[in-house]
Amino acid sequence: MGQVVVISTGGTIASRWQGSGYAADAGGGDVLATAAVPAGVTVRVVDLMSVNSARLTTRDQLALLRTVHEVLADPAVDGIVVTHGTDTLEESAFLLDLHHDDPRPVVLTGAQRPLEAPDGDGPRNLHDALLAASSAALRGHGVLVAFDGQVHAARGTIKVQTLAADAFADPSGSPVADVKDGHVLVRRQPERPQPLPLPAAGTPLPRVDIVTHHCDADPLLLNAAVDAGARGVVLVATGAGNATPEVVAAVEAAVARGVLVALTTRVPAGPVAEIYTHGGAVDLAAAGAVLTGTLRAGQARIAVLAAALAHPTGDTGDGNRALRRALGTPATS
Ligand code: ASP
C-alpha cells in the first residue's frame, strides 16, 4: 500500500522514433501506461519535462530538486519515482541525494530500450521503481536507482553499459537491494553524510567543468576553464589521481583564483589516494585539489556544483568545506 508520485523528465523510457533516430517526446502518463502498477500502490504523475538527459542543464536539475521537495511536502506521499534518461541519471540522482533530508525513498529509473520497443526494459524498471518507492524497507536509504532487478544507492552509482539492460552499478560498491518476484530484498544501508540545505532561490548558477588527464596532456584546457569563469573544475586524473608537475602548477594557480578543484580518476573502480609525488595526488592535494574518494567525474562535478551553490560568493575555504561535507570527508583530510 502506498501513494507514489512519478515525476517524468524524459529519456529513452519516454522516447519514440522521430524519423531519423529516437528522442524523448512522451509524457509521464504514456510511460506509466506501459508498466504494471504493484498491488496497493496508487500513482500520480507530474510531467516536469520530456528531454533526453544529455541535454539537461543545472537549471533543469534544480527544477527537479525543487519539485521533489514540493511533492514531499505532502505527508500523504509515501515515495517518489523519477523517470529519467540514463545518460546523466547518475548526476541528477546524486544532486537529489545530497539534498535529501527525508526518510521516504526517491527512486530514479529509466530504460535502455525505447518506449514502444516490444521487448523493452522500461515497463519492468518502472514497476520495480514503484515497488521500491513504496517499500517501507527502503525508508531511510536516501535516493536510489532501480534498474534491471537491482536497487543502487545514488552515491557512487554510474552508468556502466551503453546498451545492455544492466546499465547501472557502483564499481566500488554493491547494490542496496534486489527486486525479485514482486519483493524488495534489502542487502545493505548506504552511508550518507548530513544532507545539504536547498540552494537559495535565485542563486547564480556556477560554471563547473571537467578536464581529463592523459599522456601528453598539458594544462591548456584546465586554464581555459578557469579563464571561462569556472567556479569549479573536476580533474579526471590517471590511476589513483595522478597528473604532471605542470598540471599541479595550474591547479595551484586556479585555487589561488578561488576555483574549487576536485580530483577523481579515469579508472572505473577504487578511491583516489595520495601516493605519488612529481605531479601525483600528493602534490595535487597540496596544491588545493580535494580528493573525491570513489566518486567518478559526473558525480564529483555535482559535489562541486552543490558546494558552489551553497557558497555562491563565499571564499574558497567555505566552498572547500561545503565540498568536503558533500563528499563526506573530514575538513582536515
Ligand atoms: N540513452 C539515454 C536513455 O537511456 C538517453 C537519455 O539519457 O535521455 O534514456
Short mmCIF file of C-alpha atoms and ligand atoms in Angstrom, two decimals:
data_model
loop_
_atom_site.label_atom_id
_atom_site.label_comp_id
_atom_site.label_asym_id
_atom_site.label_seq_id
_atom_site.Cartn_x
_atom_site.Cartn_y
_atom_site.Cartn_z
CA MET A 1 0.00 0.00 0.00
CA GLY A 2 1.30 3.44 -0.78
CA GLN A 3 0.95 6.64 -2.70
CA VAL A 4 3.76 7.24 -5.16
CA VAL A 5 4.31 10.32 -7.30
CA VAL A 6 6.04 9.73 -10.65
CA ILE A 7 7.98 12.76 -11.86
CA SER A 8 8.54 12.35 -15.57
CA THR A 9 11.58 14.00 -17.21
CA GLY A 10 12.03 12.08 -20.48
CA GLY A 11 14.88 9.77 -21.51
CA THR A 12 14.76 6.61 -23.58
CA ILE A 13 11.89 5.34 -21.43
CA ALA A 14 9.86 8.22 -22.96
CA SER A 15 11.47 8.14 -26.43
CA ARG A 16 9.85 7.40 -29.78
CA TRP A 17 11.14 7.17 -33.34
CA GLN A 18 11.43 10.64 -34.89
CA GLY A 19 12.16 9.54 -38.48
CA SER A 20 15.93 9.66 -38.17
CA GLY A 21 16.53 8.48 -34.61
CA TYR A 22 14.89 8.29 -31.20
CA ALA A 23 14.13 11.22 -28.92
CA ALA A 24 12.06 11.81 -25.81
CA ASP A 25 8.61 13.17 -26.53
CA ALA A 26 6.20 11.20 -24.36
CA GLY A 27 4.65 12.42 -21.14
CA GLY A 28 4.58 10.54 -17.86
CA GLY A 29 1.06 9.19 -18.45
CA ASP A 30 2.18 7.32 -21.59
CA VAL A 31 5.25 5.98 -19.80
CA LEU A 32 3.22 4.83 -16.79
CA ALA A 33 0.69 3.10 -19.07
CA THR A 34 3.40 0.62 -20.13
CA ALA A 35 4.07 -0.66 -16.60
CA ALA A 36 2.19 -2.88 -14.18
CA VAL A 37 1.47 -0.88 -11.03
CA PRO A 38 2.21 -3.00 -7.92
CA ALA A 39 -0.89 -4.04 -5.95
CA GLY A 40 -1.93 -1.47 -3.36
CA VAL A 41 0.07 1.36 -4.93
CA THR A 42 -1.68 4.46 -6.22
CA VAL A 43 0.19 6.73 -8.61
CA ARG A 44 0.01 10.41 -9.51
CA VAL A 45 2.08 11.74 -12.41
CA VAL A 46 3.90 15.08 -12.53
CA ASP A 47 5.08 15.98 -16.05
CA LEU A 48 8.17 18.06 -15.45
CA MET A 49 9.81 17.86 -18.90
CA SER A 50 10.42 15.39 -21.70
CA VAL A 51 14.03 15.58 -22.85
CA ASN A 52 16.94 13.22 -23.37
CA SER A 53 19.23 13.59 -20.45
CA ALA A 54 22.40 14.63 -22.30
CA ARG A 55 20.54 17.95 -22.83
CA LEU A 56 19.79 18.61 -19.15
CA THR A 57 21.09 21.80 -17.58
CA THR A 58 21.75 22.80 -13.98
CA ARG A 59 18.54 24.83 -14.18
CA ASP A 60 16.60 21.66 -15.13
CA GLN A 61 18.24 19.67 -12.33
CA LEU A 62 17.41 22.33 -9.76
CA ALA A 63 13.80 22.35 -11.04
CA LEU A 64 13.74 18.59 -10.41
CA LEU A 65 15.23 19.06 -6.94
CA ARG A 66 12.60 21.65 -6.01
CA THR A 67 9.79 19.51 -7.43
CA VAL A 68 10.90 16.55 -5.30
CA HIS A 69 10.86 18.73 -2.19
CA GLU A 70 7.44 20.20 -3.09
CA VAL A 71 5.99 16.72 -3.60
CA LEU A 72 7.44 15.50 -0.28
CA ALA A 73 5.78 18.43 1.50
CA ASP A 74 2.59 16.33 1.23
CA PRO A 75 2.65 13.83 4.12
CA ALA A 76 0.25 11.54 2.22
CA VAL A 77 3.01 10.74 -0.30
CA ASP A 78 4.98 7.57 0.53
CA GLY A 79 7.68 7.87 -2.09
CA ILE A 80 8.72 9.30 -5.44
CA VAL A 81 9.80 7.75 -8.74
CA VAL A 82 11.72 9.92 -11.20
CA THR A 83 11.78 8.63 -14.78
CA HIS A 84 14.97 9.97 -16.35
CA GLY A 85 17.36 9.43 -19.24
CA THR A 86 20.11 7.03 -18.33
CA ASP A 87 22.95 9.11 -19.82
CA THR A 88 23.12 11.58 -16.92
CA LEU A 89 20.84 9.84 -14.43
CA GLU A 90 23.76 9.43 -12.00
CA GLU A 91 24.24 13.21 -11.89
CA SER A 92 20.62 14.11 -11.11
CA ALA A 93 20.32 11.21 -8.66
CA PHE A 94 23.37 12.39 -6.73
CA LEU A 95 22.21 16.02 -6.65
CA LEU A 96 18.88 14.85 -5.20
CA ASP A 97 20.68 12.61 -2.71
CA LEU A 98 22.96 15.40 -1.49
CA HIS A 99 19.87 17.42 -0.52
CA HIS A 100 17.59 14.57 0.56
CA ASP A 101 16.58 15.05 4.18
CA ASP A 102 13.53 12.80 4.31
CA PRO A 103 13.17 9.07 5.07
CA ARG A 104 10.85 8.50 2.12
CA PRO A 105 12.50 6.86 -0.90
CA VAL A 106 13.15 8.78 -4.10
CA VAL A 107 13.88 6.24 -6.82
CA LEU A 108 15.22 7.08 -10.27
CA THR A 109 14.72 4.74 -13.18
CA GLY A 110 14.75 4.70 -16.97
CA ALA A 111 15.31 2.30 -19.82
CA GLN A 112 17.87 1.22 -22.35
CA ARG A 113 15.20 0.46 -24.96
CA PRO A 114 12.62 3.00 -26.16
CA LEU A 115 9.01 3.43 -25.08
CA GLU A 116 7.33 1.26 -27.67
CA ALA A 117 10.01 -1.44 -28.02
CA PRO A 118 8.23 -4.85 -27.90
CA ASP A 119 10.94 -6.27 -25.61
CA GLY A 120 11.61 -3.02 -23.76
CA ASP A 121 13.08 -2.88 -20.27
CA GLY A 122 11.18 0.27 -19.26
CA PRO A 123 8.00 -1.45 -18.00
CA ARG A 124 9.88 -3.75 -15.64
CA ASN A 125 12.19 -1.00 -14.41
CA LEU A 126 9.25 1.30 -13.73
CA HIS A 127 7.35 -1.44 -11.91
CA ASP A 128 10.40 -2.15 -9.74
CA ALA A 129 10.92 1.55 -9.04
CA LEU A 130 7.27 1.89 -7.94
CA LEU A 131 7.74 -1.09 -5.66
CA ALA A 132 10.95 0.38 -4.21
CA ALA A 133 9.42 3.84 -3.73
CA SER A 134 6.50 2.38 -1.79
CA SER A 135 8.64 -0.04 0.21
CA ALA A 136 8.82 0.58 3.96
CA ALA A 137 12.08 -1.43 4.00
CA LEU A 138 13.79 1.22 1.87
CA ARG A 139 12.82 4.19 4.05
CA GLY A 140 15.92 6.00 5.27
CA HIS A 141 18.08 4.68 2.40
CA GLY A 142 18.31 8.02 0.57
CA VAL A 143 17.95 8.46 -3.17
CA LEU A 144 18.08 5.21 -5.12
CA VAL A 145 18.39 3.92 -8.68
CA ALA A 146 16.19 0.95 -9.66
CA PHE A 147 17.37 -0.83 -12.80
CA ASP A 148 17.40 -4.37 -14.16
CA GLY A 149 16.23 -6.03 -10.95
CA GLN A 150 18.58 -4.17 -8.63
CA VAL A 151 18.36 -1.09 -6.44
CA HIS A 152 21.53 1.03 -6.09
CA ALA A 153 22.44 3.93 -3.81
CA ALA A 154 22.63 7.18 -5.80
CA ARG A 155 26.08 7.96 -4.38
CA GLY A 156 28.75 6.10 -6.33
CA THR A 157 26.42 4.57 -8.91
CA ILE A 158 27.28 5.23 -12.55
CA LYS A 159 26.14 4.10 -15.97
CA VAL A 160 28.37 1.13 -16.82
CA GLN A 161 26.79 -0.14 -20.04
CA THR A 162 25.96 1.88 -23.14
CA LEU A 163 23.32 -0.55 -24.45
CA ALA A 164 22.88 -3.59 -22.19
CA ALA A 165 19.95 -3.77 -19.75
CA ASP A 166 22.17 -3.92 -16.64
CA ALA A 167 23.10 -0.31 -17.18
CA PHE A 168 23.97 0.78 -13.62
CA ALA A 169 26.38 -0.27 -10.89
CA ASP A 170 28.68 1.15 -8.27
CA PRO A 171 32.04 -0.24 -9.46
CA SER A 172 33.46 0.35 -5.96
CA GLY A 173 30.46 -0.97 -4.02
CA SER A 174 27.42 -3.24 -4.14
CA PRO A 175 23.67 -2.87 -4.68
CA VAL A 176 21.40 -1.80 -1.81
CA ALA A 177 18.62 -4.24 -2.69
CA ASP A 178 17.33 -6.73 -5.23
CA VAL A 179 13.82 -6.86 -6.64
CA LYS A 180 12.62 -10.44 -7.10
CA ASP A 181 9.14 -11.82 -7.70
CA GLY A 182 7.49 -8.58 -6.65
CA HIS A 183 9.53 -8.22 -3.44
CA VAL A 184 12.30 -5.85 -2.40
CA LEU A 185 15.13 -7.71 -0.65
CA VAL A 186 17.34 -5.22 1.17
CA ARG A 187 21.06 -6.05 1.31
CA ARG A 188 22.62 -3.02 2.97
CA GLN A 189 22.11 0.52 4.26
CA PRO A 190 24.13 3.08 2.28
CA GLU A 191 26.31 5.55 4.18
CA ARG A 192 25.23 9.13 3.61
CA PRO A 193 26.68 12.35 5.04
CA GLN A 194 24.41 15.04 6.52
CA PRO A 195 22.17 16.41 3.75
CA LEU A 196 22.88 19.91 2.43
CA PRO A 197 20.22 22.61 2.61
CA LEU A 198 18.44 23.52 -0.65
CA PRO A 199 20.23 26.27 -2.59
CA ALA A 200 18.51 29.64 -2.11
CA ALA A 201 16.14 30.59 -4.92
CA GLY A 202 17.84 32.86 -7.43
CA THR A 203 21.37 31.69 -6.57
CA PRO A 204 23.58 32.37 -9.61
CA LEU A 205 24.35 29.15 -11.48
CA PRO A 206 28.08 28.43 -11.41
CA ARG A 207 30.09 27.03 -14.29
CA VAL A 208 31.78 23.73 -13.32
CA ASP A 209 33.96 22.00 -15.92
CA ILE A 210 35.54 18.55 -16.23
CA VAL A 211 39.07 18.13 -17.62
CA THR A 212 40.64 14.73 -18.30
CA HIS A 213 44.34 13.99 -17.99
CA HIS A 214 46.09 11.71 -20.49
CA CYS A 215 49.55 11.10 -21.95
CA ASP A 216 50.94 14.30 -23.46
CA ALA A 217 48.24 16.45 -21.81
CA ASP A 218 49.15 20.00 -20.85
CA PRO A 219 47.18 22.40 -18.61
CA LEU A 220 45.61 24.26 -21.57
CA LEU A 221 42.06 23.00 -21.05
CA LEU A 222 42.20 23.43 -17.27
CA ASN A 223 43.40 27.01 -17.72
CA ALA A 224 40.74 27.61 -20.37
CA ALA A 225 38.05 26.52 -17.90
CA VAL A 226 39.39 28.94 -15.30
CA ASP A 227 39.59 31.74 -17.88
CA ALA A 228 35.99 30.96 -18.91
CA GLY A 229 34.94 31.80 -15.34
CA ALA A 230 34.60 28.30 -13.90
CA ARG A 231 33.82 28.32 -10.19
CA GLY A 232 34.92 24.71 -10.06
CA VAL A 233 36.91 22.20 -12.09
CA VAL A 234 36.97 18.42 -11.80
CA LEU A 235 40.33 16.95 -12.79
CA VAL A 236 39.91 13.40 -14.04
CA ALA A 237 43.42 12.18 -13.40
CA THR A 238 45.11 8.88 -14.23
CA GLY A 239 45.50 5.96 -11.81
CA ALA A 240 44.90 6.79 -8.17
CA GLY A 241 44.78 10.52 -9.02
CA ASN A 242 47.99 11.49 -10.82
CA ALA A 243 48.96 14.08 -13.43
CA THR A 244 52.11 16.18 -14.06
CA PRO A 245 54.01 18.96 -12.28
CA GLU A 246 52.64 21.37 -14.92
CA VAL A 247 49.07 20.40 -14.06
CA VAL A 248 49.88 20.75 -10.35
CA ALA A 249 51.07 24.32 -11.01
CA ALA A 250 47.86 25.07 -12.92
CA VAL A 251 45.76 23.64 -10.06
CA GLU A 252 47.64 25.82 -7.57
CA ALA A 253 47.00 28.91 -9.71
CA ALA A 254 43.32 28.02 -10.12
CA VAL A 255 42.85 27.52 -6.38
CA ALA A 256 44.59 30.87 -5.76
CA ARG A 257 41.93 32.44 -8.00
CA GLY A 258 39.15 30.95 -5.85
CA VAL A 259 38.35 27.95 -8.06
CA LEU A 260 37.25 24.72 -6.35
CA VAL A 261 39.27 21.84 -7.78
CA ALA A 262 38.14 18.25 -7.24
CA LEU A 263 40.29 15.23 -8.07
CA THR A 264 38.92 11.97 -9.47
CA THR A 265 40.25 9.30 -11.82
CA ARG A 266 39.72 7.69 -15.24
CA VAL A 267 39.93 4.23 -13.60
CA PRO A 268 36.45 2.65 -13.19
CA ALA A 269 36.77 1.44 -9.57
CA GLY A 270 38.57 2.29 -6.32
CA PRO A 271 39.39 5.52 -4.49
CA VAL A 272 41.85 8.25 -5.42
CA ALA A 273 44.73 8.32 -2.94
CA GLU A 274 47.77 10.39 -2.05
CA ILE A 275 50.60 8.04 -3.05
CA TYR A 276 52.73 9.69 -5.75
CA THR A 277 54.62 12.96 -5.94
CA HIS A 278 56.22 14.66 -9.03
CA GLY A 279 52.74 15.54 -10.30
CA GLY A 280 50.78 12.89 -8.41
CA ALA A 281 47.89 13.13 -5.97
CA VAL A 282 50.26 14.09 -3.13
CA ASP A 283 51.15 17.29 -4.99
CA LEU A 284 47.66 17.91 -6.37
CA ALA A 285 46.23 17.74 -2.84
CA ALA A 286 48.97 20.06 -1.56
CA ALA A 287 48.06 22.46 -4.38
CA GLY A 288 44.48 22.56 -3.05
CA ALA A 289 42.67 19.87 -5.03
CA VAL A 290 40.08 17.96 -2.98
CA LEU A 291 40.13 14.16 -3.39
CA THR A 292 36.68 12.75 -4.16
CA GLY A 293 37.01 9.20 -2.80
CA THR A 294 35.27 6.76 -5.13
CA LEU A 295 33.10 9.32 -6.93
CA ARG A 296 33.56 9.43 -10.68
CA ALA A 297 33.62 12.55 -12.83
CA GLY A 298 29.89 13.29 -13.22
CA GLN A 299 29.14 12.94 -9.51
CA ALA A 300 32.36 14.72 -8.47
CA ARG A 301 31.15 17.60 -10.62
CA ILE A 302 27.76 17.54 -8.88
CA ALA A 303 29.51 17.70 -5.48
CA VAL A 304 31.47 20.76 -6.65
CA LEU A 305 28.30 22.28 -8.09
CA ALA A 306 26.42 21.79 -4.80
CA ALA A 307 29.33 23.32 -2.86
CA ALA A 308 29.45 26.32 -5.20
CA LEU A 309 25.67 26.78 -4.93
CA ALA A 310 25.94 26.67 -1.14
CA HIS A 311 28.56 29.45 -1.19
CA PRO A 312 27.91 31.46 -4.34
CA THR A 313 30.03 34.40 -3.24
CA GLY A 314 31.95 32.86 -0.33
CA ASP A 315 35.69 32.35 -0.26
CA THR A 316 37.39 29.15 -1.39
CA GLY A 317 37.63 27.99 2.23
CA ASP A 318 33.82 27.98 2.60
CA GLY A 319 33.45 26.28 -0.76
CA ASN A 320 36.03 23.66 0.16
CA ARG A 321 34.31 22.94 3.47
CA ALA A 322 30.96 22.54 1.65
CA LEU A 323 32.64 20.28 -0.91
CA ARG A 324 34.15 18.10 1.83
CA ARG A 325 30.75 17.95 3.52
CA ALA A 326 29.15 16.80 0.25
CA LEU A 327 31.90 14.21 -0.12
CA GLY A 328 31.52 13.08 3.48
CA THR A 329 35.25 13.60 4.14
CA PRO A 330 36.56 15.36 7.27
CA ALA A 331 37.57 19.01 6.88
CA THR A 332 41.21 18.26 7.66
CA SER A 333 41.84 15.36 5.28
N1 ASP B 1 20.22 6.71 -23.68
C1 ASP B 1 19.52 7.59 -22.84
C2 ASP B 1 18.45 6.90 -22.02
O1 ASP B 1 18.61 5.73 -21.77
C3 ASP B 1 19.03 8.79 -23.43
C4 ASP B 1 18.90 9.78 -22.34
O2 ASP B 1 19.70 9.77 -21.43
O3 ASP B 1 17.94 10.53 -22.37
O4 ASP B 1 17.50 7.43 -21.58
#
